Coordinates of C-alpha atoms and ligand atoms in Angstrom, one line a residue:
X28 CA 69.7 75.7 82.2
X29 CA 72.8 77.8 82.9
X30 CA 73.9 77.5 79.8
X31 CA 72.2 80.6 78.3
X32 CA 73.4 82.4 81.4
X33 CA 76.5 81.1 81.7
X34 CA 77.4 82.8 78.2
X35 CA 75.9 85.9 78.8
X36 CA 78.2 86.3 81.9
X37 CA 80.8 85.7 79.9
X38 CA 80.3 88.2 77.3
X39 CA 79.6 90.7 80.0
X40 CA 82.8 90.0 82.0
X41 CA 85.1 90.1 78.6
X42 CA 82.9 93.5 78.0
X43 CA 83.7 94.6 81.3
X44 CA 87.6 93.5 81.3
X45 CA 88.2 95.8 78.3
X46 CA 86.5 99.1 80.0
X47 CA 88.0 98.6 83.6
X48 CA 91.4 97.2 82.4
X49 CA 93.3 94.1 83.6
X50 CA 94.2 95.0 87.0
X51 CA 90.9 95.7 88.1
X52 CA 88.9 92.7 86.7
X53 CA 91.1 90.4 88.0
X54 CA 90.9 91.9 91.5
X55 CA 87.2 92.5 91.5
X56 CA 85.1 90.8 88.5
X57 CA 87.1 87.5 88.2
X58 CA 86.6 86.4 91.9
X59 CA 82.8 86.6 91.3
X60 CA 81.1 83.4 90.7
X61 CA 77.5 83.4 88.4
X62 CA 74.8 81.4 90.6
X63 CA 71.7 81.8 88.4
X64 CA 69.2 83.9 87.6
X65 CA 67.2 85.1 91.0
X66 CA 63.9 86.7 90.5
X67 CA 64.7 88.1 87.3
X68 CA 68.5 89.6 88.3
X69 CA 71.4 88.1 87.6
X70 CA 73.1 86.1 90.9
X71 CA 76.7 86.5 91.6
X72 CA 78.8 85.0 94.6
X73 CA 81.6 87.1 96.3
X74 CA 84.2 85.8 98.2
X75 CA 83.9 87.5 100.8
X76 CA 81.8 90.5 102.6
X77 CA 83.9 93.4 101.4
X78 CA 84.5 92.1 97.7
X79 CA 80.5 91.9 97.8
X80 CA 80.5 96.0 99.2
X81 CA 83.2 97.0 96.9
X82 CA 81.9 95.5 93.6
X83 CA 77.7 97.0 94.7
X84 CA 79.4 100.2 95.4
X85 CA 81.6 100.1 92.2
X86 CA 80.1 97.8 89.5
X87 CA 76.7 97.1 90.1
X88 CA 75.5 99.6 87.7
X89 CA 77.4 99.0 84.7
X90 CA 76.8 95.2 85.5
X91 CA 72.8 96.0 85.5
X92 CA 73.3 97.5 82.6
X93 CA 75.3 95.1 80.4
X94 CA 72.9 92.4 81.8
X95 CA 70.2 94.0 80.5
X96 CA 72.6 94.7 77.0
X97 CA 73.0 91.1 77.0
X98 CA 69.4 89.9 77.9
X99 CA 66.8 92.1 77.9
X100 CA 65.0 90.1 80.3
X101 CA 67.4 90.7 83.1
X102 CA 66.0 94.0 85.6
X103 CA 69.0 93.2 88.4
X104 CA 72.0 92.1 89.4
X105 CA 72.2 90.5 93.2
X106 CA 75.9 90.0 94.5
X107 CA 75.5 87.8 97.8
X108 CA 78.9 86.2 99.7
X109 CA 79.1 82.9 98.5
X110 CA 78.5 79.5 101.0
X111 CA 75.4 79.3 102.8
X112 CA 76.0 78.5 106.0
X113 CA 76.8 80.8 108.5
X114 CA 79.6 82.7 109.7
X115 CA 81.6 82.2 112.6
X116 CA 83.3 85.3 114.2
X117 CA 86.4 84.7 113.2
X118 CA 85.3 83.9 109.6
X119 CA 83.5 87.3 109.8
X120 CA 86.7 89.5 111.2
X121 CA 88.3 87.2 107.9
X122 CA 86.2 88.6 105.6
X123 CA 86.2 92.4 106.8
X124 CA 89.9 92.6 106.3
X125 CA 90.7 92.4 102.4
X126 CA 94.2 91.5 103.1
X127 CA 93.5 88.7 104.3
X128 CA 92.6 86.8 101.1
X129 CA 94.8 88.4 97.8
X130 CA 92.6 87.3 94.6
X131 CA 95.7 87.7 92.8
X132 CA 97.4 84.8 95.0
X133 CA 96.2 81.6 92.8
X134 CA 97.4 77.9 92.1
X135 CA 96.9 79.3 88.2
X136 CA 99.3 82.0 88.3
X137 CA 102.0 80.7 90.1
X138 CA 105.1 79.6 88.2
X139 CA 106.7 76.7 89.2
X140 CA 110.6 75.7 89.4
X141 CA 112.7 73.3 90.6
X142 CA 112.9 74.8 94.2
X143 CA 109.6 75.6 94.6
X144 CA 108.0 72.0 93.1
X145 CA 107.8 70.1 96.7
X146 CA 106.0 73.4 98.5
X147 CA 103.5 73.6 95.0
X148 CA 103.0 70.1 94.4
X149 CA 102.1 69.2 98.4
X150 CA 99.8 72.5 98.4
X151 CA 98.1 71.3 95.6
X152 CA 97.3 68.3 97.1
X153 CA 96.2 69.9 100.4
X154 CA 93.7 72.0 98.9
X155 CA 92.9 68.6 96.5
X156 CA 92.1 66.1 98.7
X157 CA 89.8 65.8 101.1
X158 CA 92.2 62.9 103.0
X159 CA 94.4 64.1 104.9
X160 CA 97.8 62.8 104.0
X161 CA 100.1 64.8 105.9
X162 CA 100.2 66.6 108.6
X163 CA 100.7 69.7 109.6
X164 CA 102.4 70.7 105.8
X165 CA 105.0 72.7 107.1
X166 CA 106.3 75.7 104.2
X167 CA 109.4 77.3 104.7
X168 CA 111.8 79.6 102.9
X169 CA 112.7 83.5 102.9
X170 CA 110.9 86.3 102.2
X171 CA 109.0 86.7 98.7
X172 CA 109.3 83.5 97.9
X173 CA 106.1 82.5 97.4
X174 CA 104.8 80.9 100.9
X175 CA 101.4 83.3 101.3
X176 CA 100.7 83.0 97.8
X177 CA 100.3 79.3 98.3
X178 CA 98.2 79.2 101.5
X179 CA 95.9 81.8 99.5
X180 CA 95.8 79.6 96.7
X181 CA 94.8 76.8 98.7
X182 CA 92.0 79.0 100.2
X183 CA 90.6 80.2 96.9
X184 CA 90.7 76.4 95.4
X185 CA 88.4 75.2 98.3
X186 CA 85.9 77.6 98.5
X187 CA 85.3 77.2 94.9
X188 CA 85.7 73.3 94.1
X189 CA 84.6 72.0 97.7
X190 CA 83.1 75.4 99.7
X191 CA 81.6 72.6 102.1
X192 CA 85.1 72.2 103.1
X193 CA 85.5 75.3 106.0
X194 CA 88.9 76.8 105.6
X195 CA 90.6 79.7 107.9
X196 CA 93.7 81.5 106.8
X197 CA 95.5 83.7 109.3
X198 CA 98.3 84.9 109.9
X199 CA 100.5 83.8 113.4
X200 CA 100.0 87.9 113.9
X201 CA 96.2 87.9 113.8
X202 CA 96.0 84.9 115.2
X203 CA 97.9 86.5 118.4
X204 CA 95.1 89.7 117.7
X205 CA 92.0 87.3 117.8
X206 CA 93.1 85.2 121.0
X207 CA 93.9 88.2 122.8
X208 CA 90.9 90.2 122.1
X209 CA 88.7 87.2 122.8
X210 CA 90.5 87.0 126.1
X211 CA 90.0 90.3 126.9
X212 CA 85.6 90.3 125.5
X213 CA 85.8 86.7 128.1
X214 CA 84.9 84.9 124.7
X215 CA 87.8 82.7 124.6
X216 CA 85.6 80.0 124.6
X217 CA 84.0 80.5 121.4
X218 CA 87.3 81.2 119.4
X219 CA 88.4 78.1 120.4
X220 CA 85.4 76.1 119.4
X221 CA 85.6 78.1 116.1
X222 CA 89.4 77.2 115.6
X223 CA 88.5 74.1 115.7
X224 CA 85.4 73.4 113.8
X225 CA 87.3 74.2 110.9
X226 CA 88.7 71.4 108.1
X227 CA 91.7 73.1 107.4
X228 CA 93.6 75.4 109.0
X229 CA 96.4 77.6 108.0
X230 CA 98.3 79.7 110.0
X231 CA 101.3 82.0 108.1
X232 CA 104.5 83.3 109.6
X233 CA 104.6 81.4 112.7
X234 CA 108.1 82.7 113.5
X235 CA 105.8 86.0 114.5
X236 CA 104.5 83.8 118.0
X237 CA 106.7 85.1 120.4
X238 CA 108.6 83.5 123.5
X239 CA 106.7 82.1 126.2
X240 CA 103.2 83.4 125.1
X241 CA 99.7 81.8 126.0
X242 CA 99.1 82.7 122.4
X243 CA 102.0 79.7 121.5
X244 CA 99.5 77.2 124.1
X245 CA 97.0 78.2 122.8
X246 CA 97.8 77.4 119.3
X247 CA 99.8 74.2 120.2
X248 CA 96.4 73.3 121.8
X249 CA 94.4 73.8 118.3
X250 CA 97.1 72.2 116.4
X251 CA 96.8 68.8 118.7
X252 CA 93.4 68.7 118.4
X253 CA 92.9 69.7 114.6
X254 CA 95.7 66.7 114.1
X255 CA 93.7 64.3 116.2
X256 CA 90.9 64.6 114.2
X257 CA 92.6 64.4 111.4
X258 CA 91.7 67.8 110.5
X259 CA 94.4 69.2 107.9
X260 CA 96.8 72.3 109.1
X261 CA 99.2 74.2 107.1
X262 CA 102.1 76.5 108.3
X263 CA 104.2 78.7 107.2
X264 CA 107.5 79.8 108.3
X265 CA 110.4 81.8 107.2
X266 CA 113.0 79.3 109.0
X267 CA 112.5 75.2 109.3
X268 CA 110.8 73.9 112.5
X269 CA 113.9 73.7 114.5
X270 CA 114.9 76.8 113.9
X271 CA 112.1 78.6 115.3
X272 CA 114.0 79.7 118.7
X273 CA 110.9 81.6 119.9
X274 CA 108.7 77.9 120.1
X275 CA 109.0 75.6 122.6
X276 CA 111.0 72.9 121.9
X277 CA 107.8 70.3 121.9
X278 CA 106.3 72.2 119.6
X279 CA 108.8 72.7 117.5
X280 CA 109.5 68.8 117.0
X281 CA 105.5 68.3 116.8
X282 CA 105.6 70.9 114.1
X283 CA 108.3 69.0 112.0
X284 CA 105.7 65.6 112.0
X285 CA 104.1 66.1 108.7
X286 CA 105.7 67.1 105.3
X287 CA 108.1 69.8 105.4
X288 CA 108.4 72.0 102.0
X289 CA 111.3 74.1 101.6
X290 CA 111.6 76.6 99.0
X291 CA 114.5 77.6 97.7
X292 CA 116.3 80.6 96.2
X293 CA 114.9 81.1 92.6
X294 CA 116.9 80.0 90.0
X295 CA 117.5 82.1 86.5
X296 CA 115.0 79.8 84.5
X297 CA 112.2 80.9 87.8
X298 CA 112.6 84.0 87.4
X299 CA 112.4 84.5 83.8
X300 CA 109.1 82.4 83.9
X301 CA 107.8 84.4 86.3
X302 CA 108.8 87.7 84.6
X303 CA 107.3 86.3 81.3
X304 CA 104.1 85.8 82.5
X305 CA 103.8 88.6 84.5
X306 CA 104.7 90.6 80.8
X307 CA 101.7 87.9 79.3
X308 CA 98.9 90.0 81.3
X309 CA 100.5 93.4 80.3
X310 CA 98.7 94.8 77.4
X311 CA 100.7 96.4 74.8
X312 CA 103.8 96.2 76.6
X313 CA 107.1 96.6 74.7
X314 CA 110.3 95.8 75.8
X315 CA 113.6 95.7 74.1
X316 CA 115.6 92.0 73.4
X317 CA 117.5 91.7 76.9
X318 CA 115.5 93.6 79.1
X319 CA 113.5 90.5 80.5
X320 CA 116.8 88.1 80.9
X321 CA 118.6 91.1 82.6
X322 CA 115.7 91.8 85.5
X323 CA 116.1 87.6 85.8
X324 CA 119.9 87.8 85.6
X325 CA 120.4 90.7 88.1
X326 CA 117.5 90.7 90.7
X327 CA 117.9 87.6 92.1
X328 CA 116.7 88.7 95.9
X329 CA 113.1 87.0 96.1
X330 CA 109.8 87.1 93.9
X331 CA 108.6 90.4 95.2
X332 CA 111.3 92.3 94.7
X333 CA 111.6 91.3 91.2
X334 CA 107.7 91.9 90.5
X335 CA 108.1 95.2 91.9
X336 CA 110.8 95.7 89.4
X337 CA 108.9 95.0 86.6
X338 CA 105.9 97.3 87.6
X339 CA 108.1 100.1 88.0
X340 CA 109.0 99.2 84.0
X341 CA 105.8 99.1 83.2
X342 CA 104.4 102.6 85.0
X343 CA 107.5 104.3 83.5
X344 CA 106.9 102.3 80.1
X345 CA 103.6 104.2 80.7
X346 CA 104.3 107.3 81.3
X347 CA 106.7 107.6 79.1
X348 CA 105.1 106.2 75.8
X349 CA 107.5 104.2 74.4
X350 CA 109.4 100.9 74.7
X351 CA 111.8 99.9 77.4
X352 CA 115.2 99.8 76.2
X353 CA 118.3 98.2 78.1
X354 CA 119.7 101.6 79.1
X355 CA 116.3 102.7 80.4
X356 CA 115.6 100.1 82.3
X357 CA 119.0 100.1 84.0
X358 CA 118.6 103.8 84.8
X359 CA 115.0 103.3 86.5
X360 CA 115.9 100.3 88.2
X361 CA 119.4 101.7 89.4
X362 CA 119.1 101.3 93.4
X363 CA 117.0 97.6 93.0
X364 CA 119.9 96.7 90.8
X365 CA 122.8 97.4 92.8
X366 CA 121.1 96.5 96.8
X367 CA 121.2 92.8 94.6
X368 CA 124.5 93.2 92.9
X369 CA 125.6 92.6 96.6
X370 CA 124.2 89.4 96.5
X371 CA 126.0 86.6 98.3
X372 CA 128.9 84.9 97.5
X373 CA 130.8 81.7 97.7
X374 CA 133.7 83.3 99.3
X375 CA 131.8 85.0 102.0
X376 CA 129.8 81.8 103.1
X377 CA 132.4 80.1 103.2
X378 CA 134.6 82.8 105.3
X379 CA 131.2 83.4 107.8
X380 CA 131.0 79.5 108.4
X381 CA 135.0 78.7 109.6
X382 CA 135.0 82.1 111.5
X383 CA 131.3 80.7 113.1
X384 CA 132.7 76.9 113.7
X385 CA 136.4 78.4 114.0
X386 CA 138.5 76.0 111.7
X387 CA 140.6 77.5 108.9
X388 CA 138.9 79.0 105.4
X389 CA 141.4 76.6 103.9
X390 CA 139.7 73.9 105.3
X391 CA 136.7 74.2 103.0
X392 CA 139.0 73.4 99.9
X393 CA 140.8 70.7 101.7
X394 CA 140.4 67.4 101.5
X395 CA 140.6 66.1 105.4
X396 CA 137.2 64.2 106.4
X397 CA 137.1 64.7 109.8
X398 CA 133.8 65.3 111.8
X399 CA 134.6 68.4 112.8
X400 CA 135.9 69.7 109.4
X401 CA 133.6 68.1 106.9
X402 CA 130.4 69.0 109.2
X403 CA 130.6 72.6 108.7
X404 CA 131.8 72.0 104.8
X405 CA 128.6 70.7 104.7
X406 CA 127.2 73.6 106.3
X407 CA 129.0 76.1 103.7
X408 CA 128.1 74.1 100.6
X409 CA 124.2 73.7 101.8
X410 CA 124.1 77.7 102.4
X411 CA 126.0 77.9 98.5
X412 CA 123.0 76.3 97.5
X413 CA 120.0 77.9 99.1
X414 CA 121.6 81.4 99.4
X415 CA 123.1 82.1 95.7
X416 CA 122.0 81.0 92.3
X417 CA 125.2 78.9 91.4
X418 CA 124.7 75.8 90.4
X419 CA 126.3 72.4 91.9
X420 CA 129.1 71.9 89.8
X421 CA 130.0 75.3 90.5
X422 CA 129.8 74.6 94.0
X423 CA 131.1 71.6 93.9
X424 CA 134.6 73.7 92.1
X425 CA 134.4 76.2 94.7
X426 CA 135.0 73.4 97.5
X427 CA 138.4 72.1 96.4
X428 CA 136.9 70.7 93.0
X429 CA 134.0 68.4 94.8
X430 CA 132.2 66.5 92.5
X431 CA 128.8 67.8 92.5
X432 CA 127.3 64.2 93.7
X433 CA 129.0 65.6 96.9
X434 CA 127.4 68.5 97.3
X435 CA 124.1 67.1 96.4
X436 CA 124.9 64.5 99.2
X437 CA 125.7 67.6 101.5
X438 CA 122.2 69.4 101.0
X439 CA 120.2 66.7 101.8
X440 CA 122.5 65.7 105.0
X441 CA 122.1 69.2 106.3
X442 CA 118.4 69.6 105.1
X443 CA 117.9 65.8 107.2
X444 CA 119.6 67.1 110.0
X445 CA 118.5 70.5 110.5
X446 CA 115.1 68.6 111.6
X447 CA 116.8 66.4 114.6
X448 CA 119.7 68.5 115.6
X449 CA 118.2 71.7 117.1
X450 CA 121.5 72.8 117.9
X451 CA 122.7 73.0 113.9
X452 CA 119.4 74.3 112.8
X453 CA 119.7 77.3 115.2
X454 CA 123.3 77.4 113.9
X455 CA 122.3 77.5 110.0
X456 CA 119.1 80.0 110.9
X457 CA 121.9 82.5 112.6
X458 CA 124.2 82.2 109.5
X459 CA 122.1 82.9 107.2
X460 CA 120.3 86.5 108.5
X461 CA 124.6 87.6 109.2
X462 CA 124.8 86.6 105.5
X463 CA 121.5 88.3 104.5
X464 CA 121.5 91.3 106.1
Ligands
ADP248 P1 106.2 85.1 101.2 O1 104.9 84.8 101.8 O2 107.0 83.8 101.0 O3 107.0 86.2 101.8 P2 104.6 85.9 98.9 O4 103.7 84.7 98.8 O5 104.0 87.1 99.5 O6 106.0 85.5 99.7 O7 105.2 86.2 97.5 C1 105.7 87.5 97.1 C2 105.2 87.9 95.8 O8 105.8 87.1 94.8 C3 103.7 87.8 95.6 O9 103.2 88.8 94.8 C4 103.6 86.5 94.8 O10 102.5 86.4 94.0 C5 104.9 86.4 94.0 N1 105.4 85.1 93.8 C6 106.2 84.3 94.6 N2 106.5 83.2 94.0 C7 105.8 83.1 92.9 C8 105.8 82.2 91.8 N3 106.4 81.0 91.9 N4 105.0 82.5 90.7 C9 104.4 83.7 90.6 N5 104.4 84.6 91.6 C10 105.1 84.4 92.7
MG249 MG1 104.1 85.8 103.5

């Protein structure tokens, strides 16, 4: 019965996509869902509250009227937030805030690599399957790497393939703001109970909860119970469990239970994926052989920086009227370009992590075994991996001429026992914000 309808949204969204441009149907006009036709107007579903305000106050009249272009039998257009039961508190305080859910952050649109696979492949199944198969899913890895843009995807897949499925996103920070506030109105009682009538909950940049905080209970309390029921939970992080100083240590082991995701540093092959289809939903844009495998050569920081690298291309590209060249892009991009010309080397982990475990730099090319020598080798060649692009056999020749089975062997050592050892996790998490900053 659809059917009809179904087509004639279609014709009106492609209709509407070429007069508002790109940017501002995917934001606004993609999210919508068509229900059906509704006493003669055409039914649409918003995500949330202020997607449903913005697209009335924006859209609704040129949607009336291409409705009525496309079937003269449609008077209306009625935009309602989608679901039909009723909103909890906190789900309403989640809608208000358009931050909280980016439309742009989908399973769809995001690229993935070899050190970002585990993090995708166990979202995926999160927001998938209704069984819960582990739990909480733990994501970690550095800024702009891709951890949000997961737990939104996982949001967005839910509400539109299972919307019976109840699903709350926040971040450790609002999290913190909610408790508190509902402390403050006497209501704590009620945020619990809606914390925990959720399926799945996701809770972003818990390194944010800070020491000894009845927000960190409070949470830990959630988090048992959610667990017990078999209820699913997601967390991000920018560090692994144990490195999370700020969390009591209980916590932090219970936090480590489920499946822990790291993502890595992007390699080359990432980042020019990324960049390439980025350029796909760029109309018209023209850029010179090289300019592409330059931006994924040189800005090798973290996925934001090098998307805002690209939309600084494309504004000038813009502005200017004609294609980016080489030169031109290197002279717009000048300060981004050089801040990751800096990037981290070999030589500098390796000289951070004897000075740190105080044995000599020639230690790491040597070929003694001991405990107390080969440990932090381990140490040097794991950061080699996760903090620069180089590849194994590189690292492998920059360790004396290791074979790169051994450094292979030393990643997953040190990635195994940064989730026992507290004391080397703490270690690794301090090394690697000297090296970063
Ligand atoms: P984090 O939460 O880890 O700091 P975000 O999820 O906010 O990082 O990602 C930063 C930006 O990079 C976002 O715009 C996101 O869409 C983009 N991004 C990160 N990883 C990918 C990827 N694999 N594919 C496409 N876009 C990505
Ligand atoms: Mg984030």
């Amino acid at each position: 019965m659809n059917g009809n309808l179904d087509t004639v949204w279609a014709r009106i969204q492609a209709r509407l996509s070429a007069e508002i441009g790109d940017g501002a149907y995917n934001s606004w006009i993609r999210p919508l869902r068509l229900i059906g036709r509704e006493r003669g107007s055409l039914r649409l579903d918003a995500p949330s509250k202020f997607m449903r305000d913005w697209v009335a106050s924006h859209y609704s009249e040129r949607l009336r009227v291409l409705a009525a272009t496309e079937d003269e039998s449609l008077t209306g257009i009625v935009v309602k937030v989608g679901g039909k039961r009723e909103e909890t508190p906190v789900e309403a305080a989640n809608e208000a805030d358009v931050s909280v859910l980016d439309p742009r952050f989908r399973f769809d649109n995001f690229i993935v690599g070899k050190s970002n696979e585990l993090a995708y492949a166990a979202a995926l199944g999160v927001a998938e399957n209704t069984k819960v198969k582990y739990n909480p899913l733990f994501l970690h890895g550095g800024v702009g790497l891709g951890k949000t843009h997961l737990m939104h995807a996982i949001a967005w897949h839910i509400r539109e393939q299972t919307p019976d499925r109840r699903v709350l996103y926040l971040s450790a920070e609002k999290f913190m703001l909610l408790f508190i506030r509902a402390l403050r109105d006497k209501d704590a009682l009620s945020f619990k109970e809606q914390l925990r009538s959720v399926d799945v909950l996701m809770i972003d940049d818990v390194q944010f909860f800070s020491r000894k905080d009845s927000t960190q209970e409070e949470f830990f309390h959630t988090f048992n119970d959610l667990v017990d029921r078999n209820k699913q939970v997601v967390i991000s992080a920018d560090r692994s469990p144990s490195g999370l100083e700020d969390i009591e240590e209980r916590i932090r082991s219970r936090l480590g239970w489920g499946l822990v995701a790291d993502i890595h540093q992007t390699d080359y092959e990432l980042r020019l994926g990324i960049l390439q289809s980025k350029l796909d939903n760029v109309d018209g844009m023209e850029m010179a052989d090289g300019v592409v495998a330059m931006l994924a050569d040189r800005i090798t920081s973290n996925v934001r920086e090098l998307e805002g690298a690209l939309n600084r291309l494309v504004a000038f590209a813009e502005l200017v009227g004609r294609p980016v060249t080489l030169e031109m892009a290197q002279d717009v991009l000048q300060d981004v370009l050089r801040a990751n010309d800096k990037r981290i080397t070999i030589d500098e982990i390796q000289k951070r992590v004897a000075q740190h475990y105080n044995i000599k730099l020639a230690d790491m090319h040597s070929p003694r075994r001991a405990r107390n020598i080969a440990r932090p080798r381990q140490v040097a060649m794991y950061l080699s991996k996760v903090l620069t692009s180089r590849s194994l056999p590189e690292i492998g020749r920059k360790f004396g001429g290791r074979d790169h089975t051994t450094v292979i062997h030393a990643v997953k050592r040190i990635e195994a026992l940064q989730q026992t050892d507290s004391s080397l996790a703490e270690d690794i998490s301090l090394l690697r914000r000297l090296l970063q900053a």
